[in-house]
Coordinates of C-alpha atoms and ligand atoms in Angstrom, one line a residue:
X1 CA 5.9 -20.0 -12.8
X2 CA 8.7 -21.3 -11.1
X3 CA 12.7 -19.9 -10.8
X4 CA 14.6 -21.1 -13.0
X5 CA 17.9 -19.0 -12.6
X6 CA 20.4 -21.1 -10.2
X7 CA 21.3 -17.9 -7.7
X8 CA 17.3 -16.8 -7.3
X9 CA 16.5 -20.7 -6.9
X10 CA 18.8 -20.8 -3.9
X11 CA 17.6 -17.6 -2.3
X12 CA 14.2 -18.5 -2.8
X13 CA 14.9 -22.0 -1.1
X14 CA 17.1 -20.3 1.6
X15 CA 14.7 -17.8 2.4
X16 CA 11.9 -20.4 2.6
X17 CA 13.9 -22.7 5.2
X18 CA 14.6 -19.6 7.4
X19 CA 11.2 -18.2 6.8
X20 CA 8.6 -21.2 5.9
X21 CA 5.5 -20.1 8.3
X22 CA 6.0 -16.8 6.6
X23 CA 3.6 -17.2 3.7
X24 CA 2.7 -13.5 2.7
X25 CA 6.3 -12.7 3.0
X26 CA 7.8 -15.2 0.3
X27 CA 4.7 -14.7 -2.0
X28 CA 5.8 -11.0 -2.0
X29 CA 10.0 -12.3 -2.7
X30 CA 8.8 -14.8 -5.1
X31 CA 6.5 -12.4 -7.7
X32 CA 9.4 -10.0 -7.7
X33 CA 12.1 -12.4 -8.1
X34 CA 10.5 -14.5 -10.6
X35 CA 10.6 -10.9 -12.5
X36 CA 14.7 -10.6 -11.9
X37 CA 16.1 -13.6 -14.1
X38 CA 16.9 -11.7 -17.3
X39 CA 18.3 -8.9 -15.0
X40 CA 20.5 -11.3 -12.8
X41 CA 21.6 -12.9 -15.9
X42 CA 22.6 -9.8 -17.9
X43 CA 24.4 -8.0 -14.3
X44 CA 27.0 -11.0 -12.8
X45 CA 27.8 -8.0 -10.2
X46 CA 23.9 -8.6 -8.6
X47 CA 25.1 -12.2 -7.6
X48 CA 29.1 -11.8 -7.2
X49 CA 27.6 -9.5 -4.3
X50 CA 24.1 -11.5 -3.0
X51 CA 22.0 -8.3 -3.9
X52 CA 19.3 -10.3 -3.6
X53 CA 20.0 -12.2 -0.9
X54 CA 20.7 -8.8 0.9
X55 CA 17.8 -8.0 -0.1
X56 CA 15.4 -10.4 1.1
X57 CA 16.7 -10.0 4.7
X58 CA 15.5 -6.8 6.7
X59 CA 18.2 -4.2 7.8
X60 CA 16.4 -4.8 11.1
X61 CA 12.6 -6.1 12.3
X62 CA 11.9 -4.6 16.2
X63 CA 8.9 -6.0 17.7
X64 CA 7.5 -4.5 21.0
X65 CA 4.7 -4.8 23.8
X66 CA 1.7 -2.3 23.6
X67 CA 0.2 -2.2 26.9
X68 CA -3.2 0.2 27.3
X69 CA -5.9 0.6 29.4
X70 CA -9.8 -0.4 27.8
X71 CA -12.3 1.9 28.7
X72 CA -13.4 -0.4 31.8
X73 CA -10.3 -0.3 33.2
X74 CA -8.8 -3.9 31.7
X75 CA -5.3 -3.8 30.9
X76 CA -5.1 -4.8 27.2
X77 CA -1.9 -6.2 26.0
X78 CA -1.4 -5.9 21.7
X79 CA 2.1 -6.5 19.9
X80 CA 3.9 -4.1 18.1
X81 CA 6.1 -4.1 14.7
X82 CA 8.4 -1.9 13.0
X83 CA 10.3 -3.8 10.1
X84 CA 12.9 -1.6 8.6
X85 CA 13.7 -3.1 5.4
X86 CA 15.8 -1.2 3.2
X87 CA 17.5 2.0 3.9
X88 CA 20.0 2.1 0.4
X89 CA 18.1 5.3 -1.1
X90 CA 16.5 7.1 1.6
X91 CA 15.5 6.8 5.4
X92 CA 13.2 3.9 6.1
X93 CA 9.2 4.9 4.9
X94 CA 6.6 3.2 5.1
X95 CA 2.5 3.0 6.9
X96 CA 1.7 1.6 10.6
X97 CA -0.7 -1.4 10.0
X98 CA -3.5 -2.0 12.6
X99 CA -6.0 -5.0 12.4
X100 CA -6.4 -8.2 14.0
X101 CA -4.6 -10.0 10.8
X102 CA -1.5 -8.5 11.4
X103 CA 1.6 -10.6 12.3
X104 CA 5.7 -10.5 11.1
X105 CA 5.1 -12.3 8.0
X106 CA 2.1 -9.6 7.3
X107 CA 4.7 -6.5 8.3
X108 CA 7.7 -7.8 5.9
X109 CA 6.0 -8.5 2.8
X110 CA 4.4 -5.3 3.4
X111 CA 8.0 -4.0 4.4
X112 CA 9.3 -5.6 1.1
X113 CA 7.1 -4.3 -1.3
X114 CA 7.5 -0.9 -0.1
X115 CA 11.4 -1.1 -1.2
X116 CA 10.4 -1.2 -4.7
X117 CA 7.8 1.1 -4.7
X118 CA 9.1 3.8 -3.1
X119 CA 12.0 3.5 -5.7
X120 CA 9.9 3.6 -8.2
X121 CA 8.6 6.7 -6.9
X122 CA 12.0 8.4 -7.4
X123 CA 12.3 10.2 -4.4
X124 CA 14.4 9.3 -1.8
X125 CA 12.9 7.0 0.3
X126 CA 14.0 3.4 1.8
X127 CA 11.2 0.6 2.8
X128 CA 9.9 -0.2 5.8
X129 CA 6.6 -1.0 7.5
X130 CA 5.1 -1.6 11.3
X131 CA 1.9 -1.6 13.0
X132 CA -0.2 -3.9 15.2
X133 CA -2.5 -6.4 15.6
X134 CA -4.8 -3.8 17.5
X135 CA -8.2 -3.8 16.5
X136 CA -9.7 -0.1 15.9
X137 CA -13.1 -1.5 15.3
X138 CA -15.5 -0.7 18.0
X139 CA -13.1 1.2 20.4
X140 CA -13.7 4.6 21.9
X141 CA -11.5 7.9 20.5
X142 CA -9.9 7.3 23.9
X143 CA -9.1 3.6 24.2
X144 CA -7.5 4.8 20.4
X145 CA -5.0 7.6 21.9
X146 CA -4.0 5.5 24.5
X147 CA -2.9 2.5 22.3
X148 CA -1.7 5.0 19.8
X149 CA 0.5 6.7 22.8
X150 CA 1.7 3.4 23.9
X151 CA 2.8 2.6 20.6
X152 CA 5.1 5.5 20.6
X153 CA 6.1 5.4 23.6
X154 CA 8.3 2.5 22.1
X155 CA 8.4 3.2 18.4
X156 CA 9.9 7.0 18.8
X157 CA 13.6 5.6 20.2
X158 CA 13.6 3.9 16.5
X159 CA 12.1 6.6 14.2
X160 CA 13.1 9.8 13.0
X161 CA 13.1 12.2 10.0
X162 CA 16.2 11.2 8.8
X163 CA 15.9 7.5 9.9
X164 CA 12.3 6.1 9.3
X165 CA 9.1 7.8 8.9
X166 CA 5.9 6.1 9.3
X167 CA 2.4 7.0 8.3
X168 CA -1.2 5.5 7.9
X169 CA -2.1 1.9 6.3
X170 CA -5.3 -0.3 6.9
X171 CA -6.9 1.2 10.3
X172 CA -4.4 3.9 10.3
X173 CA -5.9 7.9 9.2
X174 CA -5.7 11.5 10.2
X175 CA -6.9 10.6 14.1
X176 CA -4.2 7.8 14.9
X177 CA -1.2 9.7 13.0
X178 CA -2.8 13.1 15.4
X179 CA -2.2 10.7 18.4
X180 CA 1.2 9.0 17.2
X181 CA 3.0 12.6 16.1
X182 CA 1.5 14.2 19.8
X183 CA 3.7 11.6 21.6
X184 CA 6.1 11.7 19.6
X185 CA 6.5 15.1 20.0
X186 CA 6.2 14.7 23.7
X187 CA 9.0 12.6 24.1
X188 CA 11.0 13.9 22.1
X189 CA 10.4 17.9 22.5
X190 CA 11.0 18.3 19.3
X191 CA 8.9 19.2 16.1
X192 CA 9.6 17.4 12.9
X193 CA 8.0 15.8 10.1
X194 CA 8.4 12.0 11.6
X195 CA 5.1 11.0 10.5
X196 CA 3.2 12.3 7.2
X197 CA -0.5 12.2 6.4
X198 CA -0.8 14.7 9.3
X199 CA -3.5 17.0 9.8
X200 CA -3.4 20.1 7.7
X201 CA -3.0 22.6 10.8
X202 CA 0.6 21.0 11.7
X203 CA 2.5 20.1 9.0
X204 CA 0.2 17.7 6.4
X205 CA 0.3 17.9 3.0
X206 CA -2.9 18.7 0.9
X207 CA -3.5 16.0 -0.8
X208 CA -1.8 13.2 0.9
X209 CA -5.7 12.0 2.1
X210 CA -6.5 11.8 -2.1
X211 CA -3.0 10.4 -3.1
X212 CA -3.4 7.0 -3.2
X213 CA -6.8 6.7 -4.8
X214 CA -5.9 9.6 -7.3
X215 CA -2.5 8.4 -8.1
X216 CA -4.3 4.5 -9.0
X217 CA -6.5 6.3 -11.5
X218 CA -3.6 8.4 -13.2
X219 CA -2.0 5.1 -13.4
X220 CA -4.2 2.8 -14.7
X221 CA -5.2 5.8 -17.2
X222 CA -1.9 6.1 -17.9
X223 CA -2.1 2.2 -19.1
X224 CA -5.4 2.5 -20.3
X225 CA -4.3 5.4 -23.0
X226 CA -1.5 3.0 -23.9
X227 CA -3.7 0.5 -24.6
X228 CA -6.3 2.7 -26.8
X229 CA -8.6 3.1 -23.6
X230 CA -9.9 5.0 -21.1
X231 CA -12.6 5.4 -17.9
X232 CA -14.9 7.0 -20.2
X233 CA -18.3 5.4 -20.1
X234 CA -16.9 2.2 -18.2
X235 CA -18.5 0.4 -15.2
X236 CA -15.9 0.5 -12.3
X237 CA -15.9 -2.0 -9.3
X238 CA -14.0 -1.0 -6.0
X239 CA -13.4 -3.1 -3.6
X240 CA -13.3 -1.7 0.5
X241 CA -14.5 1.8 0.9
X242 CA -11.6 2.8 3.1
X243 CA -8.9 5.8 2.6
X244 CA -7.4 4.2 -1.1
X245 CA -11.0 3.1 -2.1
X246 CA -13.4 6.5 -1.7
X247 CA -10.4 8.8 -4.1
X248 CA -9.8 5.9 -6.0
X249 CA -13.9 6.9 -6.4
X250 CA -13.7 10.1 -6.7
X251 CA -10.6 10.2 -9.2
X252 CA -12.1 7.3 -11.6
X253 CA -15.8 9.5 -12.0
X254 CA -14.0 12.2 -12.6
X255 CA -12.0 10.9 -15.2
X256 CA -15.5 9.5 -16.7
X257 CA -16.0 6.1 -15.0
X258 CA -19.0 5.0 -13.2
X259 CA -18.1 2.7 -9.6
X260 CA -21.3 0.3 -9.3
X261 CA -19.9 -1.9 -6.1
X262 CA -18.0 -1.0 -3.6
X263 CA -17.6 -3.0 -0.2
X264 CA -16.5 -3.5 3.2
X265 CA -15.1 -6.6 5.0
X266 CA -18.9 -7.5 5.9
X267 CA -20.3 -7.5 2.5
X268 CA -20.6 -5.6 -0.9
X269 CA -22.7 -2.7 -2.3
X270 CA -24.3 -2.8 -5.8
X271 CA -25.5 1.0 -7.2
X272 CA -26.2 1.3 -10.8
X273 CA -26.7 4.2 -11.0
X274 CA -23.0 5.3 -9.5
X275 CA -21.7 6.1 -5.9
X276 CA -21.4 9.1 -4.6
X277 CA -18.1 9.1 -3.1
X278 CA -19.5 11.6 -0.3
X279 CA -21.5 9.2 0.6
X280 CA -19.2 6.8 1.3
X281 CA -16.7 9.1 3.0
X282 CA -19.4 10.1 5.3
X283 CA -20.4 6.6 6.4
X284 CA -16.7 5.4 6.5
X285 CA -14.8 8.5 7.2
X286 CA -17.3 10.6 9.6
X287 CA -19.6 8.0 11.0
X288 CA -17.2 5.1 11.2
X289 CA -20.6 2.3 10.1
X290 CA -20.6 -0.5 7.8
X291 CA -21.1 0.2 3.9
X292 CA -24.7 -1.7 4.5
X293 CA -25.8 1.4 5.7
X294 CA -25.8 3.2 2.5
X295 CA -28.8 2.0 1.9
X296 CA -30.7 4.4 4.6
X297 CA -29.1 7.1 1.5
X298 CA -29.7 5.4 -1.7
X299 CA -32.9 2.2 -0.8
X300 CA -32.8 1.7 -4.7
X301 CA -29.0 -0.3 -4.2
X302 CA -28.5 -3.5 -3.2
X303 CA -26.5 -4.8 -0.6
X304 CA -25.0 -8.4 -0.8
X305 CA -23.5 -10.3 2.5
X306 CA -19.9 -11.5 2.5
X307 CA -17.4 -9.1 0.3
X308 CA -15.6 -12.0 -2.1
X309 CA -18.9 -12.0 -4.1
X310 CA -17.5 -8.6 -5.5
X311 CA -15.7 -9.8 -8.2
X312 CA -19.3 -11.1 -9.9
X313 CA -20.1 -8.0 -10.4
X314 CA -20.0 -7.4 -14.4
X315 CA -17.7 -4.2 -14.8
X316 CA -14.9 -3.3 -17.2
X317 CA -12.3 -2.1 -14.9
X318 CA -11.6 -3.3 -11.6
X319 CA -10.1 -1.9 -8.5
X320 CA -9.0 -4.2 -5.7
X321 CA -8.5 -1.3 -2.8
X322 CA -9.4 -3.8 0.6
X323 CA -6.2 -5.7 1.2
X324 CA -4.2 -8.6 0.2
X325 CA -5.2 -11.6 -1.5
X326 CA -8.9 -10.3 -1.9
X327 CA -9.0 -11.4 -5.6
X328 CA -8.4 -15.1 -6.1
X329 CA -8.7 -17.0 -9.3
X330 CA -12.5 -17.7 -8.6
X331 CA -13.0 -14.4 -8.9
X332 CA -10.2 -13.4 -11.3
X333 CA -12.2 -15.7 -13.9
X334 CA -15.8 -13.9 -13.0
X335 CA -14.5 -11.1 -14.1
X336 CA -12.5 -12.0 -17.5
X337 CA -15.5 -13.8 -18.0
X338 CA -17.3 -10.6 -17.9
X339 CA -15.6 -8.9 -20.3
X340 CA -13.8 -6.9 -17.6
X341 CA -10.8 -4.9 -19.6
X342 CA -8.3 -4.1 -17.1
X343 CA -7.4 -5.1 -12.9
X344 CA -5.4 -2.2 -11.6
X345 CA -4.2 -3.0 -7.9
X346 CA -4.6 -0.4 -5.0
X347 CA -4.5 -2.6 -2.2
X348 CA -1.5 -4.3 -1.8
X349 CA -0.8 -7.7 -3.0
X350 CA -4.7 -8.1 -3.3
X351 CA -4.3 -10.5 -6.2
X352 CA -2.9 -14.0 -5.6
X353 CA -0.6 -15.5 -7.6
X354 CA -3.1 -17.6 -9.5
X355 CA -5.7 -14.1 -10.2
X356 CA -2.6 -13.1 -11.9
X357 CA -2.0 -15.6 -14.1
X358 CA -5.7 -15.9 -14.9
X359 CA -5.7 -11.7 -15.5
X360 CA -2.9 -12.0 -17.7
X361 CA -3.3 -14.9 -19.5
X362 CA -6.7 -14.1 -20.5
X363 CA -4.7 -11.0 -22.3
X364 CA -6.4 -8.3 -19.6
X365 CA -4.5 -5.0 -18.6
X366 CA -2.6 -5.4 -15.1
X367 CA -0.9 -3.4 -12.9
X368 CA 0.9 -4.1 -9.8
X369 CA 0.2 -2.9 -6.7
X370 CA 3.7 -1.7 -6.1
X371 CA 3.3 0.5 -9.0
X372 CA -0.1 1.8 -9.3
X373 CA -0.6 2.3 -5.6
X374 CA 2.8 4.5 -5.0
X375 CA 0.8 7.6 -5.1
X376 CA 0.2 8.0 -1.5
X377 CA 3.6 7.3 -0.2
X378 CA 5.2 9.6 -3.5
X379 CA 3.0 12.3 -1.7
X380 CA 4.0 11.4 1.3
X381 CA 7.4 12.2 0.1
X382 CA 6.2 15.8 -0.8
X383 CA 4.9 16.2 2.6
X384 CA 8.6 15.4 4.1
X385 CA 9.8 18.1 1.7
X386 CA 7.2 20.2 2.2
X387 CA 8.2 20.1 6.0
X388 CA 12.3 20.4 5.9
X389 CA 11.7 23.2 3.5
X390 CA 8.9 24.7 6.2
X391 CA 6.9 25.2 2.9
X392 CA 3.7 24.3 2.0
X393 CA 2.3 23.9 -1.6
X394 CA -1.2 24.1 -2.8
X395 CA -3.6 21.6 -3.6
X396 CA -2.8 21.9 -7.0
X397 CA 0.6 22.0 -7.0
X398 CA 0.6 18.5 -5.5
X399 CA -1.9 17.0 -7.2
X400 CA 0.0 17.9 -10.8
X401 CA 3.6 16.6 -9.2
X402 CA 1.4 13.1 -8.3
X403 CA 0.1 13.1 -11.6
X404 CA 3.6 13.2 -12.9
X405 CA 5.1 11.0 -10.9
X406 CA 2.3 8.3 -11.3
X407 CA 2.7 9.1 -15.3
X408 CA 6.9 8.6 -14.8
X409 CA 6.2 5.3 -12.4
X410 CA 3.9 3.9 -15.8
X411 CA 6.4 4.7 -18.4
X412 CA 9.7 3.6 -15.9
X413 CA 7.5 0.1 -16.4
X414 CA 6.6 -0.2 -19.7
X415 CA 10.5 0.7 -20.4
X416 CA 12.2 -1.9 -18.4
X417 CA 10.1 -4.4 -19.0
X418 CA 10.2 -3.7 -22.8
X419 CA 14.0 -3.5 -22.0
X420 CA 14.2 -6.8 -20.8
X421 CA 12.2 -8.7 -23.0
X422 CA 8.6 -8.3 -21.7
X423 CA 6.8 -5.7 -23.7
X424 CA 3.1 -5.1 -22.1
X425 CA 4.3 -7.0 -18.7
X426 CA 4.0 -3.9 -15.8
X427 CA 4.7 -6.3 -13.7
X428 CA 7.4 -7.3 -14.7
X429 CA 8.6 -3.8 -15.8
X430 CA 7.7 -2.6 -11.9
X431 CA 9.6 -5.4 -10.2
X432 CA 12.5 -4.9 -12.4
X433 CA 13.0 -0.5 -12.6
X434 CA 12.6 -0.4 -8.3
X435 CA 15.1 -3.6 -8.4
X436 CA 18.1 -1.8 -10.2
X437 CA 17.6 1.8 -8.8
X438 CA 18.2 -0.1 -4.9
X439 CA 20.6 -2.6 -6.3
X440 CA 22.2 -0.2 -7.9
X441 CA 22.9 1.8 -4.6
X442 CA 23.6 -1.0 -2.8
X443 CA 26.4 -1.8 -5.1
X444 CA 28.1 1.2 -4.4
X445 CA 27.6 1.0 -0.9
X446 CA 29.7 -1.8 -0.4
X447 CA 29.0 -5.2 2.1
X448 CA 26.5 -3.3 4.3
Ligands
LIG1 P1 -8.6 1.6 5.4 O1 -8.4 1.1 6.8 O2 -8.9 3.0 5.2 O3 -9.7 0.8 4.6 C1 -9.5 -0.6 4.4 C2 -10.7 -1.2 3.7 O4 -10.4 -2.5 3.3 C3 -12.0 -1.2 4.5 O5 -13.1 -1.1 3.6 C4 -11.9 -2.6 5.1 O6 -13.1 -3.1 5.5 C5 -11.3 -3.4 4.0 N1 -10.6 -4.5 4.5 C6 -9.5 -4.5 5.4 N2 -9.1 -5.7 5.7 C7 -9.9 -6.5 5.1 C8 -10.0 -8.0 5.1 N3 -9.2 -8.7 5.8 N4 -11.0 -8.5 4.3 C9 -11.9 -7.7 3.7 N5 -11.8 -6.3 3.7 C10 -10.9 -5.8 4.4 O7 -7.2 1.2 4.6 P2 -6.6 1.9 3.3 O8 -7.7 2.2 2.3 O9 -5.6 2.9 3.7 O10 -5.8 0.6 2.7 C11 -6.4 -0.3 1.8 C12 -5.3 -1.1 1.1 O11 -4.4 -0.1 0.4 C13 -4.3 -1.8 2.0 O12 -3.8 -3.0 1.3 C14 -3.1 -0.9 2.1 O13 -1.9 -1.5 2.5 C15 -3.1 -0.2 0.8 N6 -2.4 1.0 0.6 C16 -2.8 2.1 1.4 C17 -2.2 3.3 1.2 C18 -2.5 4.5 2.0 O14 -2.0 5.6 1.7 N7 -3.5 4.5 2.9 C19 -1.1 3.5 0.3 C20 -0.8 2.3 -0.6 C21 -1.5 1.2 -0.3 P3 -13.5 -3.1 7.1 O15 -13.8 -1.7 7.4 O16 -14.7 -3.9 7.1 O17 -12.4 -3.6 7.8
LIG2 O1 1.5 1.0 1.4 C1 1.8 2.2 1.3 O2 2.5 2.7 0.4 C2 1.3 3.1 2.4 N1 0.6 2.6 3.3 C3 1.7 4.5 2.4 C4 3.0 4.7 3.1 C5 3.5 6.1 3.3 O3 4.6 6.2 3.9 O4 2.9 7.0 2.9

């Protein structure tokens, strides 16, 4: 699809003149503003002002030296990022990113897409993103708190719990957030909820380590029931078997569902009889191996090399939860030739354009990533409440006000995008509700 509305055309091109090496980036503007025609058209007050052109451009990107020292005593040089994207609802929120891939163009469409989603979310949060082109893999607990204190030792002059809170992403859990919120806390001398997805003894939430994964399954059940479905009795794949993937596990067999593959960046496990999600979570979360190893706990799986190959697996419902652009149209037309029913995103962005098309042209159930995957940074909303109020609620308690939010997120979709013309079309619906509730703030904000 290409723009055909004369204002989005000429942000689109501006954008890509400024920006052209940025690729992630402008496929991240384009899918939403190929959404925004019927809502540009029907609003002349979104271009009168250049909402979107506003939009498009970061409040502010800051982008830092992380010097550490390696366990031999080599002084290690990463880079550091902290785009704050959007601050027209709430204080800038949004994970800390660490893996070799990571660059600016990673950062902003990460940055971007958070915008909308936290929107959707309802709470009151703006969109930002950061991190690192640190590798975790292979380094020591220590070589980890000293990158994770030299971080901080330049991100704390730009964060705060009014201004921008950070929490985990890809290589980001409980142990770096520990290290991040001790320095911060060290420099500052102050306690404060800066950082969620904290440890339960200071100031986590219960729940936030589930949110994500839980909040894709009340999602895509959510759609499912729309649709006359449910997990009951289907064959789920995941892909990755990080934080979103294992309670995106746990939450789906609960629900009914049975999750045959699951995989890591190395390669893909098949069990037919159904993972264990405590298996997983104690290779990935406890041991820190690869996913091949879950055959020294279940010999009767199989383990395939390289992790694309997933998307062959025959299922009914599948779960991209690795990272983006992990489902192409290759594998997109494995699995609608399958029979697969429905693709519900938990990664972000892990569909490319073309998957998409395929997914929804073969007349299968979608769900965008910046819907279905808002359940970790809703919570992490809960935890920022939770914390001004000095409060903390029980397991429960969150898990029901997740449930509803991910339950509100689905219907906020299916309304707009019925609203505007495109019954059925989350996508469309997502891009559109998180759109007007920031462009509807910014307008009243004036030229800021
Ligand atoms: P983790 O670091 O816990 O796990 C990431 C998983 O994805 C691992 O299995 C990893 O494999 C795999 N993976 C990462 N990069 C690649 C790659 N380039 N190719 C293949 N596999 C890869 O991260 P999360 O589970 O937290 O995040 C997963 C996705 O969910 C990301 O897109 C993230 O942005 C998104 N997300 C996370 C949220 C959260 O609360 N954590 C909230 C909303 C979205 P390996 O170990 O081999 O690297
Ligand atoms: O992509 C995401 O929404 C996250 N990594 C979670 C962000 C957060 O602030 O909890």
């Amino acid at each position: 699809m290409s723009l055909k509305n004369a204002y989005l055309k000429s942000v689109m091109e501006g954008l890509k003149a400024r920006n052209g090496h940025e690729k992630e980036f402008l496929q991240a503007v384009e899918e939403v503003l190929e959404s925004l025609e019927p809502v540009v058209e029907a609003d002349p007050r979104y271009e009168q002002q250049n909402i979107v052109g506003r939009i498009v451009e970061p409040e502010r990107a800051i982008l830092f030296r992380v010097p550490w020292v390696d366990d031999n005593g080599v002084v290690q040089v990463n880079r550091g990022y902290r785009v704050q994207f959007n601050s027209a609802i709430g204080p800038y929120k949004g994970g800390l990113r660490l893996h070799p891939t990571v660059n600016l163009s990673v950062i902003k469409f990460l940055g971007f897409e958070q915008i909308f989603k936290n929107a959707l979310t309802t709470l009151p949060m703006g969109g930002g993103k950061g991190g690192s082109d640190f590798d975790p893999k292979g380094k020591s607990d220590g070589e980890i708190m000293r990158f994770c204190q030299s971080f901080m030792n330049e991100l704390y002059r730009h964060i705060g719990p009014d201004t921008d809170v950070p929490a985990g992403d890809i290589g980001v859990g409980a142990r770096e957030i520990g290290y991040l919120f001790g320095q911060y806390k060290k420099l500052r001398n102050e306690w404060t909820g800066v950082l969620t997805g904290k440890g339960l003894s200071y100031g986590g939430s219960l729940a936030r380590t589930e949110a994500t994964g839980f909040g894709l399954c009340y999602f895509a059940d959510a759609q499912l029931h729309d649709n006359g479905q449910s997990f009951e009795g289907k064959r789920v794949v995941i892909s990755g078997s990080g934080n979103v993937a294992i309670y995106a596990n746990q939450k789906c067999t609960q629900l009914g569902g049975k999750v045959i593959a699951m995989s890591d960046s190395n390669g893909y496990i098949v069990d037919e009889n159904g993972i264990d999600y405590k298996v997983i979570q104690e290779i990935k979360e406890v041991k820190r191996a690869r996913i091949k190893t879950y055959l020294d706990y279940v010999p009767t799986a199989k383990y395939v090399e390289g992790c694309s190959g997933i998307w062959t697996v025959a299922c009914d419902i599948a779960l991209p939860c690795a990272t983006q652009n992990e489902l192409d149209e290759e594998g997109a037309k494995a699995l609608i030739a399958n029979g697969c029913i429905g693709v519900f995103e938990g990664a972000n962005m892990p569909c490319t354009p073309e998957a998409i098309t395929a997914i929804k042209g073969a007349g299968l159930m979608f769900s965008p990533a910046k819907a279905s995957n808002a359940g970790g940074v809703a919570t992490s909303g809960l935890e920022m409440s939770q914390n001004s109020g000095r409060i903390s609620w029980t397991f429960e308690e969150v898990d029901a006000k997740l449930k509803n939010i991910m339950e509100g997120i689905y219907k906020a979709c299916a309304d707009a995008a019925e609203k505007y013309g495109m019954k059925g079309d989350i996508q469309a619906g997502a891009n559109i509700a998180g759109f007007l509730k920031v462009a509807d703030a910014m307008l009243w904000q004036g030229i800021c």
